[in-house]
Amino acid sequence: MSRKLRIEYPGAMYHVMNRGDQREDIFRDDEDRQTFLFTLGEACAKTEWEVHAYCLMRNHFHLVLETPQPNLVFGMKWLLGVYTKRFNIRHKLCGHLFAGRYKALVVEGSDNGYLRTVGDYVHLNPVRAGLLPPEAALESFRWSSYGAYLKPPGQRPGWLRVDRLLGEKGIPKDSEAGRRQFGLQMERRRAEESAADYEQIRRDWVLGSEAFRQELLAAAVERVGPSHYGAQRQETGLQKAERMVKEELARLGWDEDQLRARRKGHRAKVILARRLRQETTMSLKWIAQRLQMGSWTYVSNLLNEPPQTQPQGQEMMLLCQ
């Protein structure tokens, strides 16, 4: 049986969940959880994702994220692959960490309550799992975004967006009073929720109105096949990378011949390669070929060196030569 097509479009919102292989742990301790959140932040920088909620459990995770560009598949491939590599290196393991394909529920996000529902589902996951006794405050569970919602903006990760979920709860402003109201609403929701409230999240592929469902089905039918759809996704990432290269060449005053003529380890090339690595999902092999920097292993070694101080003044002019 062929795999179901991932539905991607600009501005799409998803509830993403994945478990450990054979339900084994994907987080053995707090350092693993910190590593996952750090890697998630890197993925957001590369893909422009906006995370609305997250929860890290022992053997699975939940994310509610929005994709300004249609790049869920490429971003998740990078996130899961890099975290698996870091987990295996730390614990001296090899092989798969996650169980098959991740689940991605498409969420209608038009101020109609669906984001509120999935946000509550994620933030209350520790309660349903029995990790919090009735007398414990919901924010005492450290590894969800709920606690960050109660903090001022400067104390949250830059990739966590709170205004959409607050708005769906009728809270107009991310203020001290608004955050306090959010906490009160969530504690009431905690006392009132039942398993039936989330049946659609667990069983379906979309959380939204019937009209939204039909729009997604119609769009999927128009696709000419997974391979073509995959090419569209690749083109999106490639276009972003090419735009960055062309903008930097214009700033340096270089054309393609001058790019080719500069030495492989030219500092301007290294600076651009580091940006491409941090802000896109393009591979080291692509970066090495596009910037005329030799082998991908050579580029990898250059990027593993500590970045030097940003050049200024006359030194910047010399970089352009």
Coordinates of C-alpha atoms in Angstrom, one line a residue:
M1 CA 0.0 0.0 0.0
S2 CA 1.4 3.4 -1.0
R3 CA 1.9 6.0 1.7
K4 CA -0.6 8.8 2.2
L5 CA 0.4 12.0 0.7
R6 CA 1.5 14.7 3.1
I7 CA -0.6 17.8 2.7
E8 CA 1.5 20.9 2.6
Y9 CA 0.6 24.5 1.7
P10 CA 1.8 28.0 2.9
G11 CA 0.5 28.8 6.3
A12 CA -0.6 25.2 7.1
M13 CA -0.9 24.3 10.8
Y14 CA -0.3 20.7 12.1
H15 CA -0.4 18.7 15.3
V16 CA 2.7 16.5 14.9
M17 CA 3.4 13.4 17.0
N18 CA 5.9 10.7 16.9
R19 CA 6.9 7.8 19.3
G20 CA 10.0 5.9 20.0
D21 CA 10.7 2.7 18.1
Q22 CA 8.7 -0.1 19.8
R23 CA 7.6 2.6 22.2
E24 CA 11.0 2.9 23.7
D25 CA 12.3 6.1 25.3
I26 CA 13.3 9.0 23.1
F27 CA 14.1 11.1 26.1
R28 CA 16.2 9.4 28.8
D29 CA 16.8 12.5 30.9
D30 CA 16.5 16.2 30.9
E31 CA 19.7 16.7 28.8
D32 CA 18.0 14.7 26.0
R33 CA 14.9 17.0 26.3
Q34 CA 17.1 20.1 26.2
T35 CA 18.8 18.7 23.1
F36 CA 15.5 18.1 21.4
L37 CA 14.3 21.7 22.1
F38 CA 17.6 23.1 20.9
T39 CA 17.3 21.1 17.7
L40 CA 13.7 22.2 17.3
G41 CA 14.9 25.8 17.5
E42 CA 17.5 25.1 14.8
A43 CA 14.8 23.5 12.6
C44 CA 12.6 26.6 13.1
A45 CA 15.5 28.9 12.0
K46 CA 15.9 26.8 8.9
T47 CA 12.2 26.5 8.0
E48 CA 10.6 29.6 9.5
W49 CA 8.3 27.4 11.5
E50 CA 6.2 28.9 14.3
V51 CA 5.5 26.6 17.2
H52 CA 2.3 27.2 19.1
A53 CA 2.6 24.4 21.6
Y54 CA 4.8 21.4 22.5
C55 CA 5.0 18.6 25.0
L56 CA 7.8 16.2 25.5
M57 CA 6.9 12.9 27.2
R58 CA 9.1 9.9 27.9
N59 CA 8.6 8.0 24.7
H60 CA 6.9 10.5 22.4
F61 CA 6.5 14.2 21.7
H62 CA 3.7 16.5 20.5
L63 CA 4.1 19.7 18.5
V64 CA 1.6 22.2 17.2
L65 CA 3.4 24.1 14.5
E66 CA 2.6 26.5 11.6
T67 CA 4.6 26.4 8.4
P68 CA 4.7 29.8 6.5
Q69 CA 6.3 27.8 3.7
P70 CA 5.1 24.4 2.6
N71 CA 8.1 22.5 4.1
L72 CA 6.8 20.2 6.8
V73 CA 8.3 17.1 5.3
F74 CA 11.8 18.5 4.8
G75 CA 11.8 20.2 8.2
M76 CA 10.6 17.0 10.0
K77 CA 13.2 14.9 8.1
W78 CA 15.9 17.3 9.3
L79 CA 14.6 17.5 12.9
L80 CA 14.2 13.8 13.5
G81 CA 17.4 12.9 11.7
V82 CA 19.6 15.4 13.6
Y83 CA 18.0 14.6 17.0
T84 CA 18.4 10.8 16.4
K85 CA 22.1 11.4 15.5
R86 CA 22.7 13.4 18.6
F87 CA 20.8 11.0 20.8
N88 CA 22.8 8.0 19.4
I89 CA 26.1 9.7 19.8
R90 CA 25.4 10.7 23.4
H91 CA 24.2 7.2 24.4
K92 CA 26.6 5.3 22.2
L93 CA 23.9 3.7 20.1
C94 CA 23.1 3.3 16.4
G95 CA 20.0 2.7 14.3
H96 CA 16.4 4.0 14.4
L97 CA 15.1 6.0 17.3
F98 CA 11.6 6.8 16.1
A99 CA 8.8 4.4 15.1
G100 CA 8.0 4.8 11.4
R101 CA 6.3 7.9 10.1
Y102 CA 5.3 10.7 12.3
K103 CA 1.6 11.6 12.5
A104 CA 0.7 15.0 11.1
L105 CA -2.9 16.1 11.8
V106 CA -3.8 19.2 9.6
V107 CA -5.5 21.8 11.9
E108 CA -7.9 24.5 10.6
G109 CA -6.6 27.7 12.1
S110 CA -9.1 30.4 11.3
D111 CA -10.0 31.6 14.8
N112 CA -12.7 28.9 15.0
G113 CA -11.6 27.0 18.1
Y114 CA -9.6 24.1 16.5
L115 CA -6.3 25.5 17.5
R116 CA -7.6 26.0 21.0
T117 CA -8.7 22.3 21.1
V118 CA -5.4 20.9 19.9
G119 CA -3.5 23.3 22.2
D120 CA -5.4 22.1 25.2
Y121 CA -4.8 18.5 24.1
V122 CA -1.1 19.0 24.0
H123 CA -0.8 21.1 27.2
L124 CA -3.0 18.7 29.2
N125 CA -1.2 15.5 28.0
P126 CA 0.8 15.2 31.3
V127 CA -2.4 15.2 33.2
R128 CA -4.0 12.4 31.1
A129 CA -0.8 10.4 31.5
G130 CA -1.0 10.6 35.3
L131 CA 2.2 12.5 35.7
L132 CA 0.6 15.2 37.8
P133 CA -1.3 14.6 41.0
P134 CA -4.6 16.6 41.3
E135 CA -3.0 19.1 43.8
A136 CA 0.0 19.8 41.5
A137 CA -0.1 23.0 39.3
L138 CA -0.1 22.3 35.6
E139 CA 3.1 24.4 35.2
S140 CA 5.0 22.1 37.5
F141 CA 5.5 19.8 34.5
R142 CA 8.6 21.4 33.0
W143 CA 8.6 19.9 29.5
S144 CA 5.7 21.5 27.8
S145 CA 5.2 25.0 26.4
Y146 CA 2.4 25.7 29.0
G147 CA 4.9 27.1 31.5
A148 CA 6.4 29.4 28.9
Y149 CA 2.9 30.8 28.2
L150 CA 2.8 32.1 31.8
K151 CA 6.2 33.9 31.4
P152 CA 7.0 37.3 29.9
P153 CA 8.0 37.3 26.2
G154 CA 11.7 37.7 27.0
Q155 CA 11.8 34.5 28.9
R156 CA 10.4 32.3 26.1
P157 CA 12.1 30.7 23.1
G158 CA 12.0 33.0 20.2
W159 CA 10.3 30.3 18.0
L160 CA 7.3 29.9 20.4
R161 CA 4.3 32.0 19.2
V162 CA 1.6 32.5 21.9
D163 CA -0.7 35.2 20.4
R164 CA -2.8 32.8 18.3
L165 CA -3.7 30.5 21.1
L166 CA -4.3 33.3 23.5
G167 CA -6.6 34.9 20.9
E168 CA -8.6 31.7 20.5
K169 CA -9.2 31.8 24.3
G170 CA -10.5 35.3 24.1
I171 CA -7.4 36.8 25.6
P172 CA -6.5 40.0 23.6
K173 CA -3.1 40.8 24.9
D174 CA 0.1 39.0 26.0
S175 CA 0.1 40.9 29.3
E176 CA 0.5 39.8 33.0
A177 CA -3.3 39.9 33.3
G178 CA -3.7 38.0 30.1
R179 CA -1.3 35.3 31.1
R180 CA -3.0 35.0 34.5
Q181 CA -6.3 34.5 32.7
F182 CA -4.8 31.9 30.5
G183 CA -3.6 29.9 33.5
L184 CA -7.1 30.1 35.1
Q185 CA -8.8 28.9 31.9
M186 CA -6.4 26.0 31.6
E187 CA -6.9 24.8 35.2
R188 CA -10.7 24.9 34.6
R189 CA -10.2 23.0 31.4
R190 CA -8.1 20.5 33.2
A191 CA -11.0 19.8 35.6
E192 CA -13.6 19.5 32.9
E193 CA -11.9 17.6 30.1
S194 CA -12.9 14.1 29.0
A195 CA -11.4 11.6 26.5
A196 CA -14.4 12.2 24.2
D197 CA -13.2 15.8 23.7
Y198 CA -10.2 14.7 21.7
E199 CA -11.5 11.7 19.7
Q200 CA -11.1 13.5 16.4
I201 CA -7.5 14.4 17.2
R202 CA -6.7 10.7 17.9
R203 CA -8.5 9.2 15.0
D204 CA -8.7 11.6 12.1
W205 CA -6.2 13.2 9.7
V206 CA -7.8 16.7 9.9
L207 CA -9.2 18.8 12.7
G208 CA -11.5 21.4 11.2
S209 CA -14.9 22.0 9.6
E210 CA -16.4 19.9 6.9
A211 CA -15.8 22.7 4.4
F212 CA -12.1 22.7 5.3
R213 CA -11.9 18.9 5.0
Q214 CA -13.4 19.1 1.5
E215 CA -11.0 21.8 0.4
L216 CA -8.0 19.7 1.5
L217 CA -9.4 16.6 -0.3
A218 CA -10.0 18.6 -3.5
A219 CA -6.4 20.0 -3.4
A220 CA -5.0 16.5 -2.9
V221 CA -6.9 15.1 -5.9
E222 CA -5.4 17.8 -8.0
R223 CA -1.8 16.6 -7.3
V224 CA -0.3 14.6 -10.1
G225 CA 1.6 12.2 -7.7
P226 CA 4.0 12.0 -4.8
S227 CA 7.1 12.4 -6.9
H228 CA 5.8 15.6 -8.4
Y229 CA 4.7 16.9 -5.0
G230 CA 8.2 16.1 -3.6
A231 CA 9.7 18.1 -6.4
Q232 CA 7.6 21.1 -5.4
R233 CA 8.7 20.8 -1.8
Q234 CA 12.4 20.6 -2.9
E235 CA 11.9 23.6 -5.1
T236 CA 10.8 25.7 -2.2
G237 CA 13.9 24.9 -0.1
L238 CA 16.1 25.4 -3.2
Q239 CA 14.6 28.7 -4.0
K240 CA 15.3 30.1 -0.5
A241 CA 18.9 28.9 -0.7
E242 CA 19.4 30.3 -4.2
R243 CA 17.9 33.7 -3.1
M244 CA 20.4 33.8 -0.2
V245 CA 23.3 33.0 -2.5
K246 CA 22.3 35.6 -5.1
E247 CA 21.8 38.3 -2.4
E248 CA 25.2 37.7 -0.9
L249 CA 26.9 37.7 -4.3
A250 CA 25.3 41.0 -5.1
R251 CA 26.4 42.4 -1.8
L252 CA 30.0 41.2 -2.4
G253 CA 29.9 42.5 -6.0
W254 CA 30.8 39.0 -7.3
D255 CA 29.4 37.2 -10.3
E256 CA 29.5 33.4 -10.8
D257 CA 33.0 33.5 -12.4
Q258 CA 34.4 35.4 -9.4
L259 CA 32.7 33.0 -7.0
R260 CA 34.4 30.1 -8.8
A261 CA 37.8 31.9 -8.8
R262 CA 37.9 32.6 -5.1
R263 CA 39.7 30.0 -3.0
K264 CA 37.6 27.2 -1.5
G265 CA 38.1 28.4 2.1
H266 CA 37.6 32.1 1.4
R267 CA 36.1 33.6 4.5
A268 CA 33.2 35.1 2.7
K269 CA 32.3 31.7 1.4
V270 CA 32.5 30.2 4.9
I271 CA 30.3 32.9 6.3
L272 CA 27.7 32.2 3.6
A273 CA 28.0 28.4 4.0
R274 CA 27.3 28.8 7.7
R275 CA 24.2 30.8 7.0
L276 CA 23.0 28.3 4.5
R277 CA 23.5 25.5 7.0
Q278 CA 21.7 27.3 9.8
E279 CA 18.8 28.8 7.8
T280 CA 18.0 26.2 5.2
T281 CA 17.7 22.5 4.9
M282 CA 20.2 22.2 2.0
S283 CA 22.8 19.5 2.4
L284 CA 26.6 20.0 2.9
K285 CA 27.1 18.5 -0.5
W286 CA 24.8 21.1 -2.2
I287 CA 26.5 23.9 -0.3
A288 CA 30.0 22.8 -1.3
Q289 CA 29.0 22.5 -5.0
R290 CA 27.0 25.7 -5.1
L291 CA 29.8 27.8 -3.5
Q292 CA 32.6 26.1 -5.3
M293 CA 34.2 24.9 -2.0
G294 CA 35.4 21.5 -2.9
S295 CA 34.2 18.4 -1.0
W296 CA 31.4 18.4 1.5
T297 CA 33.8 17.0 4.2
Y298 CA 36.1 20.0 3.7
V299 CA 33.1 22.4 4.2
S300 CA 32.0 20.4 7.3
N301 CA 35.5 20.8 8.8
L302 CA 35.4 24.6 8.1
L303 CA 32.0 25.0 9.7
N304 CA 33.0 23.0 12.8
E305 CA 35.7 25.7 13.5
P306 CA 34.6 28.5 15.9
P307 CA 33.2 31.4 13.8
Q308 CA 35.5 34.4 13.7
T309 CA 34.4 38.0 14.6
Q310 CA 32.3 39.6 11.9
P311 CA 34.6 41.6 9.6
Q312 CA 34.2 45.3 9.5
G313 CA 35.4 48.3 7.5
Q314 CA 38.5 47.7 5.4
E315 CA 38.6 44.0 6.3
M316 CA 35.1 43.6 4.8
M317 CA 36.3 45.3 1.6
L318 CA 39.2 42.8 1.5
L319 CA 36.7 39.9 1.7
C320 CA 35.1 41.1 -1.5
Q321 CA 38.4 40.9 -3.4

